[in-house]
mmCIF file of C-alpha atoms and ligand atoms in Angstrom:
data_model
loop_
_atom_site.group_PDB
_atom_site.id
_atom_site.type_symbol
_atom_site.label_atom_id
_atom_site.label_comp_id
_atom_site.label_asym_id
_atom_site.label_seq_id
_atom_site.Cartn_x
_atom_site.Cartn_y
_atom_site.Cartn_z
ATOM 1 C CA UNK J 1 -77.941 57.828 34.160
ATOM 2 C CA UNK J 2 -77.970 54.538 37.109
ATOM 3 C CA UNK J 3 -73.964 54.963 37.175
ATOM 4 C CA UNK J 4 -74.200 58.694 37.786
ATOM 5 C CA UNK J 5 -76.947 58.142 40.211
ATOM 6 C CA UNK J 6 -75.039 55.986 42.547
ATOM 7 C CA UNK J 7 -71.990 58.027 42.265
ATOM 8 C CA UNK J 8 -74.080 60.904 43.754
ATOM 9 C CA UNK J 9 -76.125 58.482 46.016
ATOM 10 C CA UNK J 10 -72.797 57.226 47.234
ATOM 11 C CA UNK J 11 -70.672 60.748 47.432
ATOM 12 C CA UNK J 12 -73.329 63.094 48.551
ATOM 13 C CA UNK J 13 -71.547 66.552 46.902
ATOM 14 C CA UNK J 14 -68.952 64.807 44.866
ATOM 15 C CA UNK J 15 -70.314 64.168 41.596
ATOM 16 C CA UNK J 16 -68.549 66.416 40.190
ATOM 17 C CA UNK J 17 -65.571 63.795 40.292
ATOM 18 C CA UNK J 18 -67.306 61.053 39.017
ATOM 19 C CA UNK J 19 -65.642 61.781 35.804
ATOM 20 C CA UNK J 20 -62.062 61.281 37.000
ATOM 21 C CA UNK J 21 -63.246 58.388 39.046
ATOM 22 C CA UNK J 22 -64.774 56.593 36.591
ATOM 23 C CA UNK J 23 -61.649 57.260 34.390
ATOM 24 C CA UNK J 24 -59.719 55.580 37.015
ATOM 25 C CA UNK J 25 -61.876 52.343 37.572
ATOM 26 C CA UNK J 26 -61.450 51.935 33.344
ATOM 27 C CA UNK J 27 -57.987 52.292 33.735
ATOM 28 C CA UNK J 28 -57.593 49.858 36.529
ATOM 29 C CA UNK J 29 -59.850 47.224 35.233
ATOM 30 C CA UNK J 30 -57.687 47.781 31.719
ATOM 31 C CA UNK J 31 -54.800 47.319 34.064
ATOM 32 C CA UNK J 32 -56.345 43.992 35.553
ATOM 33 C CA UNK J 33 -57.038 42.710 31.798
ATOM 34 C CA UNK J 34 -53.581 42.982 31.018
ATOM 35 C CA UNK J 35 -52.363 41.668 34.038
ATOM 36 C CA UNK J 36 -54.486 38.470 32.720
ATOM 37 C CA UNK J 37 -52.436 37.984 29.953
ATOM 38 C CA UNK J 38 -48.654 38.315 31.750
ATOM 39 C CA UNK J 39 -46.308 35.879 30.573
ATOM 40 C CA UNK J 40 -46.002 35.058 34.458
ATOM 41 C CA UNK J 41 -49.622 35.844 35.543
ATOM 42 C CA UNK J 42 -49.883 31.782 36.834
ATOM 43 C CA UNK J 43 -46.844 32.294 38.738
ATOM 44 C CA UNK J 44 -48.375 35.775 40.525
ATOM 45 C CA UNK J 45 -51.949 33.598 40.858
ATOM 46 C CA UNK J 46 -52.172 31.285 43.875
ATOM 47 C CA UNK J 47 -54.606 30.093 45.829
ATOM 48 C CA UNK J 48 -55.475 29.826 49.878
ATOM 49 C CA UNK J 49 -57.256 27.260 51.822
ATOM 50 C CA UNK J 50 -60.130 27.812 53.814
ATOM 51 C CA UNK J 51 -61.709 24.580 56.558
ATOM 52 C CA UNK J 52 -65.085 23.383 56.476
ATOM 53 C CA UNK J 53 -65.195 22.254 60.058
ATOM 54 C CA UNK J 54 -67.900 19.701 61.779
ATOM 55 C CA UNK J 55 -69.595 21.589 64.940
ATOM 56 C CA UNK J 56 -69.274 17.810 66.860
ATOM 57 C CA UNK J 57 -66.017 16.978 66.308
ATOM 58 C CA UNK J 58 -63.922 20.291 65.690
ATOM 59 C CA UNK J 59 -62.124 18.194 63.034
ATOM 60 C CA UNK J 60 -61.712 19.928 59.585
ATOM 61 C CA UNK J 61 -63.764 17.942 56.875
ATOM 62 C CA UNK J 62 -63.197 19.373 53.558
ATOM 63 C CA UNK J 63 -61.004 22.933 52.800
ATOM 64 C CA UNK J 64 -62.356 25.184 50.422
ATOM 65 C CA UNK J 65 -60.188 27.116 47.627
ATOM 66 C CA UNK J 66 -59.709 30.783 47.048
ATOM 67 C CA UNK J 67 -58.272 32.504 44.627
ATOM 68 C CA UNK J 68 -55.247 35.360 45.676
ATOM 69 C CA UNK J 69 -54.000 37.306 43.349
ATOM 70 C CA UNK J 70 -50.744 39.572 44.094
ATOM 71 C CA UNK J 71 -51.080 41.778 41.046
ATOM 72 C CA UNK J 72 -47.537 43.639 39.918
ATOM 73 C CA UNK J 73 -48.839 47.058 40.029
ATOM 74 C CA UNK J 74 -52.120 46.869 41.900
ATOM 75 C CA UNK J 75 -50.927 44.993 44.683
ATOM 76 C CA UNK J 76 -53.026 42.066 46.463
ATOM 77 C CA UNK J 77 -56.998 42.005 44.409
ATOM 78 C CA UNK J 78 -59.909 40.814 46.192
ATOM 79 C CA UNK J 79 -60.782 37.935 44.028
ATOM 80 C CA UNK J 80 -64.635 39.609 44.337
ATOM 81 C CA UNK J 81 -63.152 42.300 41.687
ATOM 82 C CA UNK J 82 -60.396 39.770 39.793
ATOM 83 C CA UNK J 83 -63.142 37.096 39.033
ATOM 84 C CA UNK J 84 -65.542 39.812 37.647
ATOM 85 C CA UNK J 85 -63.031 41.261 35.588
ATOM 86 C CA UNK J 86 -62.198 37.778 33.968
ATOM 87 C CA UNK J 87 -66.070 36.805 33.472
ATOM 88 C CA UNK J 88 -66.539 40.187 31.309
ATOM 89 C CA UNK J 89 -63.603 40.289 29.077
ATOM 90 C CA UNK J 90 -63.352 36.363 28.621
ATOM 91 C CA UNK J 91 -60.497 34.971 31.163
ATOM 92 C CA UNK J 92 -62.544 33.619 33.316
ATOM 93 C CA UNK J 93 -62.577 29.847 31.465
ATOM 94 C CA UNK J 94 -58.585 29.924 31.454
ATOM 95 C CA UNK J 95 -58.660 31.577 34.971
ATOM 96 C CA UNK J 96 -60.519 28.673 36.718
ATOM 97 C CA UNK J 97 -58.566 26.260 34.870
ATOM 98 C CA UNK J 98 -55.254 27.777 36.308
ATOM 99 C CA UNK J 99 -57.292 27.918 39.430
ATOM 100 C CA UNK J 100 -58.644 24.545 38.895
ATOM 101 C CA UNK J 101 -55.290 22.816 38.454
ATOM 102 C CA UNK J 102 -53.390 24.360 41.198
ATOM 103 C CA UNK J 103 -56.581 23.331 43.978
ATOM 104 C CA UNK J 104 -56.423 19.959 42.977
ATOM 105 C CA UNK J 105 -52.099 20.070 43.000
ATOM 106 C CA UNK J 106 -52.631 20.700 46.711
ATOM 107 C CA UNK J 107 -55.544 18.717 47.298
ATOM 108 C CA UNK J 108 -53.452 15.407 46.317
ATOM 109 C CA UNK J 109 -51.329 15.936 49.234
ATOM 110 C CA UNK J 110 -53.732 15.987 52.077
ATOM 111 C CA UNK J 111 -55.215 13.289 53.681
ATOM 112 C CA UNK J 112 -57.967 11.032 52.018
ATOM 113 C CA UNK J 113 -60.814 11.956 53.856
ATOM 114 C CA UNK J 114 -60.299 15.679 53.012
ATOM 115 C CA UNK J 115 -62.575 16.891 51.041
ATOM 116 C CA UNK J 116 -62.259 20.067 48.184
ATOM 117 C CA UNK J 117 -64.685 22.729 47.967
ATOM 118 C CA UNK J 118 -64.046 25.156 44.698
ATOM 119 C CA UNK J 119 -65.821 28.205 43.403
ATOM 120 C CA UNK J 120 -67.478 27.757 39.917
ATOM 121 C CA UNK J 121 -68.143 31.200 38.086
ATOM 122 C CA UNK J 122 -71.605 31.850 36.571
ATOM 123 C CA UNK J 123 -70.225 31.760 32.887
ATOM 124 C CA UNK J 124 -68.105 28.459 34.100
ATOM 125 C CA UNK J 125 -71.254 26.502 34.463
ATOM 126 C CA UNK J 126 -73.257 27.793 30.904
ATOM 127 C CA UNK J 127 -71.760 24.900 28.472
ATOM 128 C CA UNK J 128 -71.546 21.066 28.859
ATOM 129 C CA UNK J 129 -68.328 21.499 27.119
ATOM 130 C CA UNK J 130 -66.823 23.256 30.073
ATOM 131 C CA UNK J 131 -67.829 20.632 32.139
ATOM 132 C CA UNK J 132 -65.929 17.727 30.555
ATOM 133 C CA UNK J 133 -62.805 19.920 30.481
ATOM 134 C CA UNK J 134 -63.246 20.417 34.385
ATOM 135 C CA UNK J 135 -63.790 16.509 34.175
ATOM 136 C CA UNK J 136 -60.646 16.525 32.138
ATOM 137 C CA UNK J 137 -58.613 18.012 34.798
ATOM 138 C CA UNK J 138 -60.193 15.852 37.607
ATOM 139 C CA UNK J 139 -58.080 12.702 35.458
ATOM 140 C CA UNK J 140 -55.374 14.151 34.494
ATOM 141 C CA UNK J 141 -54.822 15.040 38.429
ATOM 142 C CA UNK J 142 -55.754 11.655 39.737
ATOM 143 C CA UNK J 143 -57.744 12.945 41.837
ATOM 144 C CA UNK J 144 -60.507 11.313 43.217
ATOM 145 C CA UNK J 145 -63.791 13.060 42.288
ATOM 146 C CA UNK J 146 -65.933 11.881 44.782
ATOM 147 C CA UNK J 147 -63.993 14.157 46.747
ATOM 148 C CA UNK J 148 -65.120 17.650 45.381
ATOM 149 C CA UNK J 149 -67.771 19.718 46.067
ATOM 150 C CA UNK J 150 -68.338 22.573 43.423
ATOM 151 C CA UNK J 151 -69.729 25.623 44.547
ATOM 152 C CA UNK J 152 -71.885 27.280 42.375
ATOM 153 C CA UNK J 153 -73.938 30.593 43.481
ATOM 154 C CA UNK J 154 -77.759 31.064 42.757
ATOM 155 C CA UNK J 155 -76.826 33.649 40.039
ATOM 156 C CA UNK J 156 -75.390 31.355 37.493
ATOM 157 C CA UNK J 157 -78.975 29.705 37.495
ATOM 158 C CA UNK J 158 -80.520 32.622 36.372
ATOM 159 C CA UNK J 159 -78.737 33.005 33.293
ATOM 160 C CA UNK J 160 -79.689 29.501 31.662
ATOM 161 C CA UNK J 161 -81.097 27.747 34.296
ATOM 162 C CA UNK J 162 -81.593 24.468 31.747
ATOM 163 C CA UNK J 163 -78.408 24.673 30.660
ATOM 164 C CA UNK J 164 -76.961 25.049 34.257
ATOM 165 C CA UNK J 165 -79.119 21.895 35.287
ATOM 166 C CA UNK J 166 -77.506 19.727 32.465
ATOM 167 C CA UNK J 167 -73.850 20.734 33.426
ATOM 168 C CA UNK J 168 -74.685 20.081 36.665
ATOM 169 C CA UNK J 169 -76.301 16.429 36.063
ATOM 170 C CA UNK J 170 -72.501 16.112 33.985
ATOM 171 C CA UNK J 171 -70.537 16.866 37.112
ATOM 172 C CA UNK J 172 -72.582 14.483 39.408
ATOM 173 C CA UNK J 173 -72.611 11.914 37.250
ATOM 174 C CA UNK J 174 -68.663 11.883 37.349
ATOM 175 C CA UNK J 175 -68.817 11.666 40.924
ATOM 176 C CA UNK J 176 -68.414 14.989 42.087
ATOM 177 C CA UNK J 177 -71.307 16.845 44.423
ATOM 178 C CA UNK J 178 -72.856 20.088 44.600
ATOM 179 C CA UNK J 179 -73.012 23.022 46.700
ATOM 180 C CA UNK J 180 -75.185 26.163 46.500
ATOM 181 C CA UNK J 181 -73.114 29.077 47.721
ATOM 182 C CA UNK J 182 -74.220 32.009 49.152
ATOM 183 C CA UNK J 183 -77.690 30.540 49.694
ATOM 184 C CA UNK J 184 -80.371 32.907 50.468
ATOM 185 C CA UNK J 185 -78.601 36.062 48.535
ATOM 186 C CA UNK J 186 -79.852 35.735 45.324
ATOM 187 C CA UNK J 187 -83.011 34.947 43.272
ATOM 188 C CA UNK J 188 -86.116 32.727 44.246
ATOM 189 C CA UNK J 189 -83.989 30.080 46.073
ATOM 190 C CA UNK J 190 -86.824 27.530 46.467
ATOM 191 C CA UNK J 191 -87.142 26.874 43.237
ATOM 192 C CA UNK J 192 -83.411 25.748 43.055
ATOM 193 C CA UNK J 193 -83.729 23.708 45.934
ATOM 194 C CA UNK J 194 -87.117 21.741 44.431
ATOM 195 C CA UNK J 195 -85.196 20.873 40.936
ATOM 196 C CA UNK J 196 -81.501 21.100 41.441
ATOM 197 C CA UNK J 197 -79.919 17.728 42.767
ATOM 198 C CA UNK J 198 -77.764 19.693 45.228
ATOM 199 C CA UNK J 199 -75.516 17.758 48.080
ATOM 200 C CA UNK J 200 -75.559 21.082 50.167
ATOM 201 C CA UNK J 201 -76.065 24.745 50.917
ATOM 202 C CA UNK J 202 -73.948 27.091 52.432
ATOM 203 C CA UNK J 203 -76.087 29.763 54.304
ATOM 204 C CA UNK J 204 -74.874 33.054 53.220
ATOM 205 C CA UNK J 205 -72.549 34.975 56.407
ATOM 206 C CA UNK J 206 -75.077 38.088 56.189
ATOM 207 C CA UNK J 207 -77.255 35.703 58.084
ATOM 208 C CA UNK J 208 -74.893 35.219 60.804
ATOM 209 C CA UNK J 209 -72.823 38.011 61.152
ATOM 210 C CA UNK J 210 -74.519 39.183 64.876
ATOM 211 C CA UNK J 211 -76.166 36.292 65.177
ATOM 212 C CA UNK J 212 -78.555 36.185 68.429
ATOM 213 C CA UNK J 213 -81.967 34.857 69.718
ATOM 214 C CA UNK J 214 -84.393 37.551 68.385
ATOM 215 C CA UNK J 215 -82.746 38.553 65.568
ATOM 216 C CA UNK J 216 -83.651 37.883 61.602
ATOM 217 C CA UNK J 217 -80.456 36.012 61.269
ATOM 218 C CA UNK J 218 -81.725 33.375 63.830
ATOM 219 C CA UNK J 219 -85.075 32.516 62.484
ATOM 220 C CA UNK J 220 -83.719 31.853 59.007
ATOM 221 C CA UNK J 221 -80.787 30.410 59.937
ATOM 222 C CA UNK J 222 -82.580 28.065 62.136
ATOM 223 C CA UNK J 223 -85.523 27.573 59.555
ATOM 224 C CA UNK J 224 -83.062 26.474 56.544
ATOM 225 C CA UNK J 225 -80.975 24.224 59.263
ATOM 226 C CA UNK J 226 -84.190 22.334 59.561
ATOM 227 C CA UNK J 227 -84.850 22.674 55.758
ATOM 228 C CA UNK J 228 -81.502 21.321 54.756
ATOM 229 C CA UNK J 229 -81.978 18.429 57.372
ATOM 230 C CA UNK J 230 -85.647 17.353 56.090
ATOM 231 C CA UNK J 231 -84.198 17.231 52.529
ATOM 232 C CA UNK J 232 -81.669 15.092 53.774
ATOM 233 C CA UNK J 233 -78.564 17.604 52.461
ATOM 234 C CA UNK J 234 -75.660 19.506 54.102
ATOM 235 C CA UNK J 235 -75.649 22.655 55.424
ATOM 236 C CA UNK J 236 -72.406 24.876 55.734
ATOM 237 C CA UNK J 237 -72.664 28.152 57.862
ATOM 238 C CA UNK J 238 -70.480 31.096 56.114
ATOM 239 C CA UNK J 239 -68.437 33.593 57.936
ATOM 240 C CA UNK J 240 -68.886 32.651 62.075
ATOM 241 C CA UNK J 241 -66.885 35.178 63.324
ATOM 242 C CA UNK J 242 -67.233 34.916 67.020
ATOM 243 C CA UNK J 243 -67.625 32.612 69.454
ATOM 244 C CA UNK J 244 -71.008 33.993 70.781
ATOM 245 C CA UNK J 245 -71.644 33.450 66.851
ATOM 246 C CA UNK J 246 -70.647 29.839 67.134
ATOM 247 C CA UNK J 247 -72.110 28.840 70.441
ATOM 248 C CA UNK J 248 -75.654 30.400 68.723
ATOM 249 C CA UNK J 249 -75.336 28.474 65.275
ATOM 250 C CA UNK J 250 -74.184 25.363 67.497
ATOM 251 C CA UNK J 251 -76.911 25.471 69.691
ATOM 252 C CA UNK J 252 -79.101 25.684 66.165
ATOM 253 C CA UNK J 253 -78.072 22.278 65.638
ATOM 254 C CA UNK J 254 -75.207 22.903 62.709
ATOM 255 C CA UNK J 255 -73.007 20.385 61.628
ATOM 256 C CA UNK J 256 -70.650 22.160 59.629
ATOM 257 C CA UNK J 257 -69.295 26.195 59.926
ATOM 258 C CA UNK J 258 -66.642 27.871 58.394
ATOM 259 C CA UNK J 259 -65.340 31.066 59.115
ATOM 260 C CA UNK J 260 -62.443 33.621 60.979
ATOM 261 C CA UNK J 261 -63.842 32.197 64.227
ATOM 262 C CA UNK J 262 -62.087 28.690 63.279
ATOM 263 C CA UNK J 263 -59.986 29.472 60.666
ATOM 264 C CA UNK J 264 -59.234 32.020 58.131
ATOM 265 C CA UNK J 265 -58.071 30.910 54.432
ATOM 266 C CA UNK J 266 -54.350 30.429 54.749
ATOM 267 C CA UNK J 267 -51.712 29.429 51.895
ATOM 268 C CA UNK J 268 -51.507 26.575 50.977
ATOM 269 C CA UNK J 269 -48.544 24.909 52.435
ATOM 270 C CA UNK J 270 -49.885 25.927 56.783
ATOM 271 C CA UNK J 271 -53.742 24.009 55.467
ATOM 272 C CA UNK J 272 -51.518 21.361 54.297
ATOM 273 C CA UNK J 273 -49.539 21.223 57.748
ATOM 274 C CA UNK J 274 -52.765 21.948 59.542
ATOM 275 C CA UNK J 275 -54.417 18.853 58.152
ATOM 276 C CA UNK J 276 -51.507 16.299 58.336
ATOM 277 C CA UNK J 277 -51.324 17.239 62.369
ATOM 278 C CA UNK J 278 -54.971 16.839 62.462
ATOM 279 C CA UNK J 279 -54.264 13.104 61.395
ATOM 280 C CA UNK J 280 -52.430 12.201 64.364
ATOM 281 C CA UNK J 281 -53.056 14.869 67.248
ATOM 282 C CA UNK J 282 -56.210 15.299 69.092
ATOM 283 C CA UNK J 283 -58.931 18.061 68.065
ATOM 284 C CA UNK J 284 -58.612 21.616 68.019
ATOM 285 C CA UNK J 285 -61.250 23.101 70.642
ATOM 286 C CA UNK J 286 -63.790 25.491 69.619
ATOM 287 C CA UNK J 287 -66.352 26.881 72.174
HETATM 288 P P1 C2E H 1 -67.300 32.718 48.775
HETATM 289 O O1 C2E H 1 -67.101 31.544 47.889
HETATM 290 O O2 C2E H 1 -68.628 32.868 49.406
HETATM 291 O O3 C2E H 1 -66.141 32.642 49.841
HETATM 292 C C1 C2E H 1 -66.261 33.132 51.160
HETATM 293 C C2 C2E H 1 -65.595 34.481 51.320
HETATM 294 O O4 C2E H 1 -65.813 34.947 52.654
HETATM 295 C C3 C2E H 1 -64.093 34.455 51.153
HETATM 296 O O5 C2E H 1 -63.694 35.728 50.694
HETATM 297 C C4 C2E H 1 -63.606 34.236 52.593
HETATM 298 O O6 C2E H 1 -62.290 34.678 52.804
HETATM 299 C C5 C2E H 1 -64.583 35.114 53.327
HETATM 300 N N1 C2E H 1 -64.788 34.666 54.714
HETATM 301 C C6 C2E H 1 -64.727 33.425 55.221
HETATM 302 N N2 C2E H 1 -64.987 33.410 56.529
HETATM 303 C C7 C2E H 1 -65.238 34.683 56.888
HETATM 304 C C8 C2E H 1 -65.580 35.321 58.125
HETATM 305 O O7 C2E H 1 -65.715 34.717 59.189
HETATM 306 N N3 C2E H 1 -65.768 36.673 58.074
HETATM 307 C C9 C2E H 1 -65.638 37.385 56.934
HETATM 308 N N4 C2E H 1 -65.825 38.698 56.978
HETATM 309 N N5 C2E H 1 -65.313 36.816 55.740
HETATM 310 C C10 C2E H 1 -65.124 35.484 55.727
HETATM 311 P P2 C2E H 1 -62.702 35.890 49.451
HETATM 312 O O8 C2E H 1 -61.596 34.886 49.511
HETATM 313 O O9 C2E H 1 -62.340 37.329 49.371
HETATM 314 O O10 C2E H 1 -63.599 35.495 48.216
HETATM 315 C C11 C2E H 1 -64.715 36.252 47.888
HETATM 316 C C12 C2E H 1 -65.531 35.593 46.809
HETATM 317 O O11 C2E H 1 -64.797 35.541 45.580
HETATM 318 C C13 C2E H 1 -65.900 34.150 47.116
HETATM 319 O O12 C2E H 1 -67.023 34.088 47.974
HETATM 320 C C14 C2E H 1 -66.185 33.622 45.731
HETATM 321 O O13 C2E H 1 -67.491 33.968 45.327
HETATM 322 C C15 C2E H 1 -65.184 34.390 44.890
HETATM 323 N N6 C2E H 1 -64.012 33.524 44.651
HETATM 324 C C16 C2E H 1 -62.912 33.317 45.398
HETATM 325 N N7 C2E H 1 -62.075 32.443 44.821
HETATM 326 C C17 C2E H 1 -62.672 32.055 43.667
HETATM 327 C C18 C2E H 1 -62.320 31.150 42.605
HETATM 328 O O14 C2E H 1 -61.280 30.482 42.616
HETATM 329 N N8 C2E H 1 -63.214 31.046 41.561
HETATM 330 C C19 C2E H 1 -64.382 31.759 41.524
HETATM 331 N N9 C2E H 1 -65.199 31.604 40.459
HETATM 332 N N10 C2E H 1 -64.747 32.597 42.500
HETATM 333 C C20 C2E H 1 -63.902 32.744 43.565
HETATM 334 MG MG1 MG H 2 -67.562 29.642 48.074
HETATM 335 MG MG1 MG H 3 -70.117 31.858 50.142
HETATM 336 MG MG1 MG H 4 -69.483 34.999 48.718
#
């Protein structure tokens, strides 16, 4: 079978363990499950902070949320494995909202003109009901939702792309704005672009990582720069690593990047120092 066929593809000579491996992944996702449903598990979940920054000023516009989880057995889970977990055994609704709740906590604390950027899951975005509990939250907080960007990838649109487009329409029309994550990693991203009323894109780091005059990377990251700017939306560049990365990218004409090269997510408490001594001091200097 597929499964088998990777594990071979993968482990030239080893499939003859893929037995006890997959036995293993069970037991660890099994182990994850559990872990959901921990009397404490909010108290182990937290999550980091990562800057949007503008290329012009160097100033930090909006910080996006990621989830960290320090599981009691595992150790610290790459939210890339935690998140899929949750969507396939039904967390994932309660996850965000823990997620959800905590971002916005933080959020209140910053300065007004910061903005929040969080993650939506695929299965997050498939019922308008979810949507007014998100909206829910946004009250509750206080916070102002104007102020927060939901990313959502180009997968969740495959799933029930009319469905998606409604809950979307229900987030905008409470204020908040939308960003495609990701972009240019999943399915027929055009057609997302035409009919979804999105306020940006973030160009996918697989683009950038190496980034240089000649390369692949350069004529679509340059392409969908222009793109963005003739719809008259934002454009985020993922995962600039490097400064020959950023001087490339900058020279591009982006306005926004976010990646290692300025800042890596950090808890919560240093983006909340970060951005208070951004209010007052003069600009960080990249490049
Ligand atoms: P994403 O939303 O595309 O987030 C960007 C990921 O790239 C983050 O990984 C970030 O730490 C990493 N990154 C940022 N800059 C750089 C860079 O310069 N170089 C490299 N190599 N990596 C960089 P992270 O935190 O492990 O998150 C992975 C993915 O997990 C996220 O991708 C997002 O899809 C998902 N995720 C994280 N937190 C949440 C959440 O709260 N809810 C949901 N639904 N998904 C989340
Ligand atoms: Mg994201
Ligand atoms: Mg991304
Ligand atoms: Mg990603």
């Amino acid at each position: 079978d597929y499964a088998l066929y990777r594990a071979k593809k993968n482990n030239p000579g080893t499939a003859q363990l893929y037995g006890a491996e997959h036995e293993s992944e069970i037991w660890r996702t099994r182990k994850i499950e559990q872990g959901f449903y921990a009397s404490d598990f909010a108290s182990q979940i937290s999550v980091h902070f990562q800057p949007v920054v503008s290329v012009e000023t160097n100033r930090i516009l909006a910080c996006e949320a990621l989830a960290r989880w320090d599981h009691p057995s595992l150790g610290s889970l790459s939210p890339e494995v935690f998140i899929g977990v949750a969507e396939r055994c039904g967390f994932i609704e309660k996850l965000t909202e823990i997620l959800f709740k905590k971002a916005l906590a933080h959020a209140e604390l910053w300065p007004k003109d910061i903005r929040l950027s969080f993650n939506l899951s695929a299965k997050n975005v498939g019922s308008l009901q979810y949507a007014s509990r998100l909206a829910g939250l946004i009250r509750e907080s206080g916070f102002d939702p104007a102020r927060i960007d939901f990313e959502i990838t180009e997968t969740a649109m495959i799933r029930d792309f009319d469905m998606v487009l409604t809950v979307i329409f229900a987030l905008k029309k409470i204020g908040a704005r939308i960003s495609l994550d990701d972009f240019g990693t999943g399915f027929s991203s055009l057609k997302y672009l035409h009919n979804i009323p999105l306020d940006k894109i973030k160009i996918d780091r697989s683009f950038v990582t190496g980034i240089q005059k000649g390369t692949t990377g350069y004529g679509i990251v340059k392409s969908l720069i222009k793109l963005s700017r003739d719809m008259g939306i934002g454009c985020i560049i993922e995962g600039v690593e490097t400064e020959d990365e950023f001087k490339v990218v900058r020279n591009l004409g982006a306005s926004m990047v976010q990646g290692y090269y300025c800042y890596k997510p950090m808890p919560a408490e240093q983006a909340r120092e970060r951005l208070n001594s951004q209010k007052s001091t003069a600009m960080a200097n990249f490049g």
